[in-house]
Coordinates of C-alpha atoms and ligand atoms in Angstrom, one line a residue:
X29 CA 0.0 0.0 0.0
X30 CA 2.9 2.2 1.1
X31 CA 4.4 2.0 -2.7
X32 CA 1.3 2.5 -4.5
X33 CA 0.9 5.8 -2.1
X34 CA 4.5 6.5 -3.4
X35 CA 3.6 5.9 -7.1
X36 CA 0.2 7.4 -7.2
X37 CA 2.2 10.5 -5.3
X38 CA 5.2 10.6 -8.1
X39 CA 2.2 10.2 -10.8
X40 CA 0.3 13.0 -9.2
X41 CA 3.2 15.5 -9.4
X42 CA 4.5 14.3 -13.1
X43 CA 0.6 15.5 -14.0
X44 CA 0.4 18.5 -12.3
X45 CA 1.2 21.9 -14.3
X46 CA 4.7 23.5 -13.1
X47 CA 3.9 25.6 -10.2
X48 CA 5.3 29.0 -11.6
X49 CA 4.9 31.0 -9.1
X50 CA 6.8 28.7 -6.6
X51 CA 9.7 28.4 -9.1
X52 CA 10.1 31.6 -9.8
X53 CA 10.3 32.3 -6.1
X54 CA 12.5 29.8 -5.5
X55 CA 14.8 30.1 -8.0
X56 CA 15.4 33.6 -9.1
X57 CA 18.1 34.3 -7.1
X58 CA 21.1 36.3 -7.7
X59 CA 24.8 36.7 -6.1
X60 CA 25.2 40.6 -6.4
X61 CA 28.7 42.0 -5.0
X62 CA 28.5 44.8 -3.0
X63 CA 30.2 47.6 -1.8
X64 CA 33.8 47.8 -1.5
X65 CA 36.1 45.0 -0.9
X66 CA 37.8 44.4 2.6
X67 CA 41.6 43.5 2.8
X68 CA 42.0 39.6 4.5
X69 CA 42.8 40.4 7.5
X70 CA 40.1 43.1 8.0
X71 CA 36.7 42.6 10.5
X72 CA 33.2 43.1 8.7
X73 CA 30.6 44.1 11.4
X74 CA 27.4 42.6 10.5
X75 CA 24.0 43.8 12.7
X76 CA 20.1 42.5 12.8
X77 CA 17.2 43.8 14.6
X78 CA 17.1 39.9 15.4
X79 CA 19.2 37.2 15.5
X80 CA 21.1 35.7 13.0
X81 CA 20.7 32.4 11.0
X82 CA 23.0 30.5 8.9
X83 CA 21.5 28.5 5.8
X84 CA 22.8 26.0 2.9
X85 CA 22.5 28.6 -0.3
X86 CA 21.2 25.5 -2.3
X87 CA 18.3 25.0 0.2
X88 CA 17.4 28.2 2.0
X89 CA 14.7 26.5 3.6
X90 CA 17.7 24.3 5.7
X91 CA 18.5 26.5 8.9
X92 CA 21.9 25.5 10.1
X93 CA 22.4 27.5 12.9
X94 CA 20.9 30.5 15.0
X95 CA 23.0 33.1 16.6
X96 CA 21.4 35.1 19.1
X97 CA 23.1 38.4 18.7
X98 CA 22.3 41.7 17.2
X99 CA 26.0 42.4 16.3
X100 CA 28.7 40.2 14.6
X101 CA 32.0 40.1 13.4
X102 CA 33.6 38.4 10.2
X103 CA 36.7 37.9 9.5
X104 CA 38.8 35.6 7.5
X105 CA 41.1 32.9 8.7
X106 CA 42.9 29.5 7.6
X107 CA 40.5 29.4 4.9
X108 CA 37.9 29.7 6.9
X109 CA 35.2 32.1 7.5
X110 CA 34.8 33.1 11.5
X111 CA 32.1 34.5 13.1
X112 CA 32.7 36.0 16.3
X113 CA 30.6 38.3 18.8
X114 CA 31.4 41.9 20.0
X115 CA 34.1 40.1 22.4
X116 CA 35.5 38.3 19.3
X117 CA 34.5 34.6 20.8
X118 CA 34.4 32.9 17.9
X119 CA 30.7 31.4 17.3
X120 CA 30.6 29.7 14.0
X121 CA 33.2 28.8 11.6
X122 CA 31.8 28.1 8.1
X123 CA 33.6 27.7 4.7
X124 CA 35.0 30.4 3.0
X125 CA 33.6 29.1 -0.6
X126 CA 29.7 31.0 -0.2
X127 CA 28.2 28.0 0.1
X128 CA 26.7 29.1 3.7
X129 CA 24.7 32.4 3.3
X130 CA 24.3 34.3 6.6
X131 CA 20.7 35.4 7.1
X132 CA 18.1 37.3 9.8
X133 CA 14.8 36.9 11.0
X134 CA 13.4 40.0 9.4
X135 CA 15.4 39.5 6.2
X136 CA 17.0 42.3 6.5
X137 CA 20.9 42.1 7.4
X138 CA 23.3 45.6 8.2
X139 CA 27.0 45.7 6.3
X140 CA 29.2 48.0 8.2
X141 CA 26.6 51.2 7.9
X142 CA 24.1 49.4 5.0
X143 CA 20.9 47.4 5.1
X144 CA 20.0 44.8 1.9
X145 CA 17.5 42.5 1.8
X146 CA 18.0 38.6 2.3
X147 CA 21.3 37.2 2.7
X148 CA 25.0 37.4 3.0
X149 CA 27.7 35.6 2.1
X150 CA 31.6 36.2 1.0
X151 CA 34.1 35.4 -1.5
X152 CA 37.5 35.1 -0.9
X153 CA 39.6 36.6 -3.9
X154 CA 42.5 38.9 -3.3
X155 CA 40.6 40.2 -0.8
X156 CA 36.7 39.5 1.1
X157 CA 33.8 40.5 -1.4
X158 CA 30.9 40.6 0.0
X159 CA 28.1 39.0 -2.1
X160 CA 24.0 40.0 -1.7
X161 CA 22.2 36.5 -2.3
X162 CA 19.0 38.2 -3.2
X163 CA 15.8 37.3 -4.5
X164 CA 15.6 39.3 -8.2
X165 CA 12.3 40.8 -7.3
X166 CA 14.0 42.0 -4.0
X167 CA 17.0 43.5 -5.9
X168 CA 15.0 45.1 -8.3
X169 CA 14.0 47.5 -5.4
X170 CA 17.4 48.8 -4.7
X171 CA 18.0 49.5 -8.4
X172 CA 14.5 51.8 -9.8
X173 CA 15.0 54.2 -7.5
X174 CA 19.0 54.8 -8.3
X175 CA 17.4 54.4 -12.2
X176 CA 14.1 57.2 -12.1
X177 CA 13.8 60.1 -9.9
X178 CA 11.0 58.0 -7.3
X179 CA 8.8 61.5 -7.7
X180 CA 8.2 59.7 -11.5
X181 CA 4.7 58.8 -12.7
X182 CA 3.9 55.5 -11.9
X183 CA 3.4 54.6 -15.0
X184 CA 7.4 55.5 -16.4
X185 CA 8.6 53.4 -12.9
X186 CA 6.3 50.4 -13.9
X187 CA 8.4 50.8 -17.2
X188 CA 11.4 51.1 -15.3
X189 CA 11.2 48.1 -13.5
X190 CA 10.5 46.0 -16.0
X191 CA 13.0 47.0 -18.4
X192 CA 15.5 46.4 -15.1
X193 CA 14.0 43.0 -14.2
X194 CA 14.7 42.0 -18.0
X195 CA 17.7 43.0 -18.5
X196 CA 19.3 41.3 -14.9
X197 CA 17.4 38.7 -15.5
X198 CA 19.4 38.2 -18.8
X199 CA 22.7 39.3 -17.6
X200 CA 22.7 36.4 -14.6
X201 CA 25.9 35.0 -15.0
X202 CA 27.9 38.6 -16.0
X203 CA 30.3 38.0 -13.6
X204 CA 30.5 34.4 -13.2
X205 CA 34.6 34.5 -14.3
X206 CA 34.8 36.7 -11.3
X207 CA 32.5 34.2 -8.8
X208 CA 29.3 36.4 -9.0
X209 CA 26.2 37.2 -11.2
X210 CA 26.4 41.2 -11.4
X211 CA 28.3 44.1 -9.3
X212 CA 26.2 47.2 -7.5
X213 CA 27.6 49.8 -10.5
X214 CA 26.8 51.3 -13.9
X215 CA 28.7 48.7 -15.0
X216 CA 26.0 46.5 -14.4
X217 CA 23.1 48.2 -12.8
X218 CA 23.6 50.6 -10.0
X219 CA 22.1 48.7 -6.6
X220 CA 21.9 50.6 -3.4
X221 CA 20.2 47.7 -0.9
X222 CA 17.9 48.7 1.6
X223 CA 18.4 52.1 2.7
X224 CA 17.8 53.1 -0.6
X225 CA 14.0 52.2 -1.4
X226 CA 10.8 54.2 -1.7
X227 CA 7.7 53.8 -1.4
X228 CA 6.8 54.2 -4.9
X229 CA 9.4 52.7 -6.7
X230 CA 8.2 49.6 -4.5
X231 CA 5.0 50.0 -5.2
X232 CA 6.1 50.0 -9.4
X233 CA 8.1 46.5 -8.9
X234 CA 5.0 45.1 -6.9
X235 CA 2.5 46.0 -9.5
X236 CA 4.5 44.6 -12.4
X237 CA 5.6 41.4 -10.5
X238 CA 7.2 38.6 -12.7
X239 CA 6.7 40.8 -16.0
X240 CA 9.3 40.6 -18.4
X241 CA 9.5 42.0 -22.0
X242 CA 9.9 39.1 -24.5
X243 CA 10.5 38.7 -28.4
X244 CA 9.6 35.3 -30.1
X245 CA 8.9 33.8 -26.7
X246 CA 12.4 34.3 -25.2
X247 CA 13.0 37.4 -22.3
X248 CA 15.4 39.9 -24.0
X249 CA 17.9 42.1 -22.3
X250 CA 16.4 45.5 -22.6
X251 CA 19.2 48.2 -22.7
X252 CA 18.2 51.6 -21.5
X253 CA 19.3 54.8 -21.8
X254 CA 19.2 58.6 -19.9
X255 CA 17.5 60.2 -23.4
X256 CA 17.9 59.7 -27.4
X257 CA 17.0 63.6 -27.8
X258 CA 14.4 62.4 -30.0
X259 CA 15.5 59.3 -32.0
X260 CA 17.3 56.1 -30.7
X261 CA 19.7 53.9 -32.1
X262 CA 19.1 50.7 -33.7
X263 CA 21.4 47.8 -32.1
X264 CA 23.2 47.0 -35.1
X265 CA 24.5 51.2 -35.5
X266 CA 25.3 50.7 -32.0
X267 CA 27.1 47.9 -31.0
X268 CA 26.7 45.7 -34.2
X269 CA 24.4 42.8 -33.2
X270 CA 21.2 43.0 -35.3
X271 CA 18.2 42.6 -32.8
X272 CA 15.1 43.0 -34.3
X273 CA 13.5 44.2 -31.8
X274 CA 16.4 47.2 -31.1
X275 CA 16.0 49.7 -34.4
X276 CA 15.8 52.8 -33.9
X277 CA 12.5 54.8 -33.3
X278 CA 11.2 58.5 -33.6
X279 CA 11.4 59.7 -30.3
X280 CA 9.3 63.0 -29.9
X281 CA 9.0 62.5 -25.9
X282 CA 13.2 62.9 -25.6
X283 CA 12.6 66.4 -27.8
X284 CA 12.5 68.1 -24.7
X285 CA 14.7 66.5 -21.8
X286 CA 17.5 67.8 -19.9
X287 CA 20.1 66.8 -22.4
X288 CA 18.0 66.6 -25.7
X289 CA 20.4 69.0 -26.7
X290 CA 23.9 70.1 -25.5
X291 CA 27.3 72.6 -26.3
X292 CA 30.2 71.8 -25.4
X293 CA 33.7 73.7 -26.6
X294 CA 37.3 73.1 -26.9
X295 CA 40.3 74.8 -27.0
X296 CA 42.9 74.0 -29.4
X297 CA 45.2 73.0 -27.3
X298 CA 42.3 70.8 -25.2
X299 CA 41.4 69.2 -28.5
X300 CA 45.1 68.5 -29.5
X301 CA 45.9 67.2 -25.8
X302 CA 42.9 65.1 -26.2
X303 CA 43.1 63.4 -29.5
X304 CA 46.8 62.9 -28.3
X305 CA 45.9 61.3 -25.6
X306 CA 44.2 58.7 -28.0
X307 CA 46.9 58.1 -30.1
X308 CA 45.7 60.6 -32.9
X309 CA 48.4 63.0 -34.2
X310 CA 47.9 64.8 -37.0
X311 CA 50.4 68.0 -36.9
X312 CA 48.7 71.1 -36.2
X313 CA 44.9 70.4 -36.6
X314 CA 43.5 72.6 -39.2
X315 CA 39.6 71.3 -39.2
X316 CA 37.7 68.6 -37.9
X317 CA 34.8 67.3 -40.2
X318 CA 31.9 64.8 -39.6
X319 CA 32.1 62.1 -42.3
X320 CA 29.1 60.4 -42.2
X321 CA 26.1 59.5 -39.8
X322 CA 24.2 56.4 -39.4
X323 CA 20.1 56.4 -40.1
X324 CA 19.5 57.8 -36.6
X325 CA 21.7 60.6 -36.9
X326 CA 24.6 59.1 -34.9
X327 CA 28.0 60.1 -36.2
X328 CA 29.7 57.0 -38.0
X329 CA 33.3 58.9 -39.1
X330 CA 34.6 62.4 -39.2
X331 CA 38.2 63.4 -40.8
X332 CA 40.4 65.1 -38.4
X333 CA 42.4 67.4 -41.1
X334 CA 46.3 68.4 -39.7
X335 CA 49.3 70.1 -41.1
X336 CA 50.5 66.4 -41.9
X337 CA 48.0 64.5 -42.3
X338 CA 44.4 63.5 -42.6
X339 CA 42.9 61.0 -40.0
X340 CA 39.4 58.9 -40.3
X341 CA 38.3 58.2 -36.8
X342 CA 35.2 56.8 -35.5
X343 CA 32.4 58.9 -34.1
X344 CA 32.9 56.1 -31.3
X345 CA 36.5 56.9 -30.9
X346 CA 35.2 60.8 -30.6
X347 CA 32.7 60.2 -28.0
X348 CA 35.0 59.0 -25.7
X349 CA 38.0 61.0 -26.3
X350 CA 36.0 64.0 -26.0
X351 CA 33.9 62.2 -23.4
X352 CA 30.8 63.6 -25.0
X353 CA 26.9 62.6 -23.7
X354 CA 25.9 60.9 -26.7
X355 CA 27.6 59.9 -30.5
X356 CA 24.1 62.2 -32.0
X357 CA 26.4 65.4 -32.7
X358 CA 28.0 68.0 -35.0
X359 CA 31.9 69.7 -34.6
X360 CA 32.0 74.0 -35.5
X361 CA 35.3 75.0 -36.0
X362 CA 35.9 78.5 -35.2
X363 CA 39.3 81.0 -35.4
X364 CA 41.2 83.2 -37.2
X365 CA 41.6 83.2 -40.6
X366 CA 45.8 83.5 -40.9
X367 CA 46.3 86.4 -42.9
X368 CA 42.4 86.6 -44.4
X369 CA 40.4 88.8 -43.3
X370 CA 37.4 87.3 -41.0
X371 CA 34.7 89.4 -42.9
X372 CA 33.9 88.4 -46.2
X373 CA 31.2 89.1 -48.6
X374 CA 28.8 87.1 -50.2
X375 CA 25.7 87.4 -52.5
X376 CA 22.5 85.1 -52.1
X377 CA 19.6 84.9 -54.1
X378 CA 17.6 87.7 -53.4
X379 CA 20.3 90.7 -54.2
X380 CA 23.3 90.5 -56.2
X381 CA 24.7 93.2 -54.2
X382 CA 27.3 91.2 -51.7
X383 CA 26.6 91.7 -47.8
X384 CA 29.3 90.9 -45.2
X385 CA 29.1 88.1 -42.8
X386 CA 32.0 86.6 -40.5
X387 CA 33.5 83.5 -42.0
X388 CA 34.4 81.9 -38.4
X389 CA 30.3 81.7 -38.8
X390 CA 29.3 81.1 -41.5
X391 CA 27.4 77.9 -43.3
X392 CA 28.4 77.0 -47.1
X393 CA 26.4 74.7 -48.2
X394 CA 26.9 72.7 -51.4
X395 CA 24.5 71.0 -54.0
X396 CA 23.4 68.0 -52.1
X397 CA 22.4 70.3 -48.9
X398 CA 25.5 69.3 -46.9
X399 CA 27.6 72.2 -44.7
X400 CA 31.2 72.2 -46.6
X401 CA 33.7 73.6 -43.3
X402 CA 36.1 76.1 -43.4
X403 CA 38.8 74.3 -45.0
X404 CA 36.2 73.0 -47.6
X405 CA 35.8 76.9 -48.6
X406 CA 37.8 77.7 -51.5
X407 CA 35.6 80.8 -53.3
X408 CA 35.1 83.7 -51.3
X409 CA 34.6 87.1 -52.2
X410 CA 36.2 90.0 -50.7
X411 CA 34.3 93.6 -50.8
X412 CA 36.6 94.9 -54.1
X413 CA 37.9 91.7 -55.2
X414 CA 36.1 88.6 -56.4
X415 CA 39.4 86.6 -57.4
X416 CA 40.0 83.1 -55.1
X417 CA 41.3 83.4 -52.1
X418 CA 40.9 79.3 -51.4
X419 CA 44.9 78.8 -52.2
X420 CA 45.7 81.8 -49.6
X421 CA 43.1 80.9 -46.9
X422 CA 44.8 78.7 -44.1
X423 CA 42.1 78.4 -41.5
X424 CA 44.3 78.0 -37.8
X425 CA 41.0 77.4 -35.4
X426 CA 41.1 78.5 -31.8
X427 CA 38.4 76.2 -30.7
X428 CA 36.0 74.1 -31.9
X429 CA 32.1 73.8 -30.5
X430 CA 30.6 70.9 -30.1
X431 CA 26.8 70.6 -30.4
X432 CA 24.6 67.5 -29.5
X433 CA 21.9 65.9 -29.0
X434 CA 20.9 63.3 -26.6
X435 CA 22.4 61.6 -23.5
X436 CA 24.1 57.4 -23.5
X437 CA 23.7 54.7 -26.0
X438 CA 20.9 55.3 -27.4
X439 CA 19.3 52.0 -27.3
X440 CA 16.2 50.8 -26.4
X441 CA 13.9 53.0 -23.8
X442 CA 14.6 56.6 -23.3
X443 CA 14.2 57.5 -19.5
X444 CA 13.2 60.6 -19.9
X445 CA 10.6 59.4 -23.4
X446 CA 9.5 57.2 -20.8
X447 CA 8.6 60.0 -18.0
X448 CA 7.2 62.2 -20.6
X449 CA 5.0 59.2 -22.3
X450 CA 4.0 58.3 -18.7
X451 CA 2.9 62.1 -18.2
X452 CA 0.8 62.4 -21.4
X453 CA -1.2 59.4 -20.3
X454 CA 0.3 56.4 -21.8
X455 CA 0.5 53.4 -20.1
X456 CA 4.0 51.1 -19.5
X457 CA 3.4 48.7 -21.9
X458 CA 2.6 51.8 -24.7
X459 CA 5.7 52.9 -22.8
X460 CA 7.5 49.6 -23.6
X461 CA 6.5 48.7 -27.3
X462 CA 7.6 52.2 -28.3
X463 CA 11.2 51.3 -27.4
X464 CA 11.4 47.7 -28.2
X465 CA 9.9 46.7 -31.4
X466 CA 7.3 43.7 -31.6
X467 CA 7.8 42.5 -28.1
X468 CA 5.1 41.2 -25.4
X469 CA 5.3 41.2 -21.7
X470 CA 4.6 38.1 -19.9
X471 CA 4.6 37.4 -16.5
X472 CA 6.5 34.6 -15.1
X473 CA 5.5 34.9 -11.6
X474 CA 1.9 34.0 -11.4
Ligands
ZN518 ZN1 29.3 44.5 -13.4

């Protein structure tokens, strides 16, 4: 009778549907370094409102040990990790390889002067990470509000959190070469624990629970950026991988951000230091010229023009060189004009009688609409001459102004398109389809 109990019970749970919900609570679990790193010999206060509780990672539901003390102190020895109270007795000597997570009673747990959620453990490299076992939902809640002002529309955080819960959820695994999932910076996402939360940011994760933007049934890492200043970038202009569901979209709700448009200038010498600094030596730079620019207006190559040479660089290069917001802009040169005269006269349409402008800024644009810069200029009129000055003009800029538009990558949903989409009343999934083409949102946590 016993078997067929045991048979009938195996048969019972082959037939019944997965229980999602349970799954996804019990395994969505991530190993997030946090914080800085302590030197070997250092102590790592730890502090509860209750006690402590040490648990097998691979079954939290296995309590090992309770230590009934508000305060204790790590440290590392023999391979070994010690725990000791505020007397340093030692209470509990566990292995130094994470496989014991330290947890509390309120699931809440202190690191020197910061509260996370769930549990603790640490990896012994060079020195003692310190590792956040944390359920993904959990983390989440420590990342919105470091992502979106809190103060956002409900609507933009729902947004928010689901385009983080994607693309963590994908990105598991980041660090595994270093013994973790992801770290607690921009280089992953930026995770603050506890101490960090708000109420509505909370309330955003809560109400999207288990939601996760999809494409062809698979969850897809959802990159994210500050703003596109009114269109984004397709993956494939970005970093090469063609995504369908990552081209790049009109973006009237970034029009208007902080950073939809920027200026920034440059010296001569600051630009020649810089490009130096790259590797990029050209003699004494004479002009710096934008190329060509990908579909969504992102600059693809620009010519830096020297006494010695001519240089092709990448408008990727050029972003970070010049450490500029975005890859979405256009370079001015400005200076004197060795020799020539900054005023010059021109005729347009309307008169034929020539009015002066100042060459440093002016426009010439050719037959197919594009600006030609200064050292493009060969044909200029003065006010009693109209011979060419092109073979006598030697442009020697003094600085150069840069003008953009935008702010990060590019890719995928604009924070600030998402506040303002929120604000005119669209909802997060509108929110989310805009950015990320022909994807769904399903929830794995029902
Ligand atoms: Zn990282």
């Amino acid at each position: 009778m016993k078997k067929l109990i045991s048979i009938l019970t195996i048969f019972v749970i082959m037939i019944l549907p997965l229980n999602a919900y349970g799954q996804y609570m019990d395994n969505t679990y991530m190993d997030i370094k946090i914080g800085k790193s302590y030197e070997l010999y250092d102590y790592i206060n730890l502090s509860s409102d209750t006690s402590f509780f040490l648990f097998e990672k691979d079954d939290l539901g296995r309590e090992i040990a309770e230590i009934d003390e508000d305060n204790i102190i790590i440290t590392y020895k023999a391979d070994m990790i010690d725990i000791m109270d505020s007397t340093l007795n030692i209470l509990e000597s566990i292995p130094a390889d994470g496989s014991i997570v330290i947890g509390t009673g309120d699931n809440i747990i202190k690191v020197g002067e910061n509260r996370y959620r769930d549990y603790i453990s640490f990896l012994i490299k060079d020195k003692i990470q310190v590792i956040n076992y944390i359920h993904i939902e959990n983390y989440l809640y420590g990342v919105v509000p470091r992502e979106m002002p809190a103060s956002s529309h409900i609507e933009a955080l729902k947004a928010q959190s689901i385009v983080a819960r994607s693309y963590a959820y994908r990105n598991i695994g980041k660090h595994r070469a270093d013994g973790f999932d992801l770290c607690d910076t921009t280089h992953c996402q930026v995770y603050m624990g506890y101490d960090n939360e708000h109420k509505s940011t909370n309330e955003a994760i809560d109400q999207t629970y288990g939601e996760y933007v999809t494409y062809n049934g698979d969850i897809i890492e959802t990159p994210y950026h500050s703003t596109s200043g009114g269109k984004t970038v397709s993956s494939v202009d970005s970093w090469g991988g063609n995504l369908p569901y990552l081209i790049g979209v009109e973006d009237e709700f970034s029009a208007n951000s902080p950073n939809s448009s920027w200026t920034v200038e440059f010296s001569l010498k600051d630009m020649e230091s810089k490009l130096l600094s790259a590797g990029i030596y050209v003699g004494e730079i004479q002009d710096i010229e934008v190329l060509d620019t990908t579909k969504s207006n992102r600059v693809k190559n620009l010519n830096i023009i020297g006494s010695n040479k001519t240089q092709t660089i990448s408008g990727v290069k050029m972003q970070s060189t010049l450490n500029l917001k975005s890859r979405w802009f256009d370079i001015e040169t400005e200076g004197d004009s060795n020799g020539v005269n900054s005023t010059v006269y021109v005729v347009d349409g309307n008169s034929i009688k020539p009015i002066s402008i100042n060459l440093d800024r002016a426009y010439v644009v050719d037959g197919k609409n594009r600006s030609v810069s200064r050292s493009g200029i060969s044909r200029v009129m003065t006010s009693t001459n109209l011979g060419t000055i092109g073979s006598v003009y030697s442009p020697s800029p003094t600085r150069f102004v840069v003008s953009g538009r935008g702010y990060g990558h590019g890719v995928g949903m604009s924070q600030y398109g998402a506040m303002e989409m929120a604000k005119q009343g669209f909802s997060y999934k509108d929110i989310i389809t805009h950015y990320y083409s022909g994807v769904e949102i399903i929830n794995i946590g029902k």
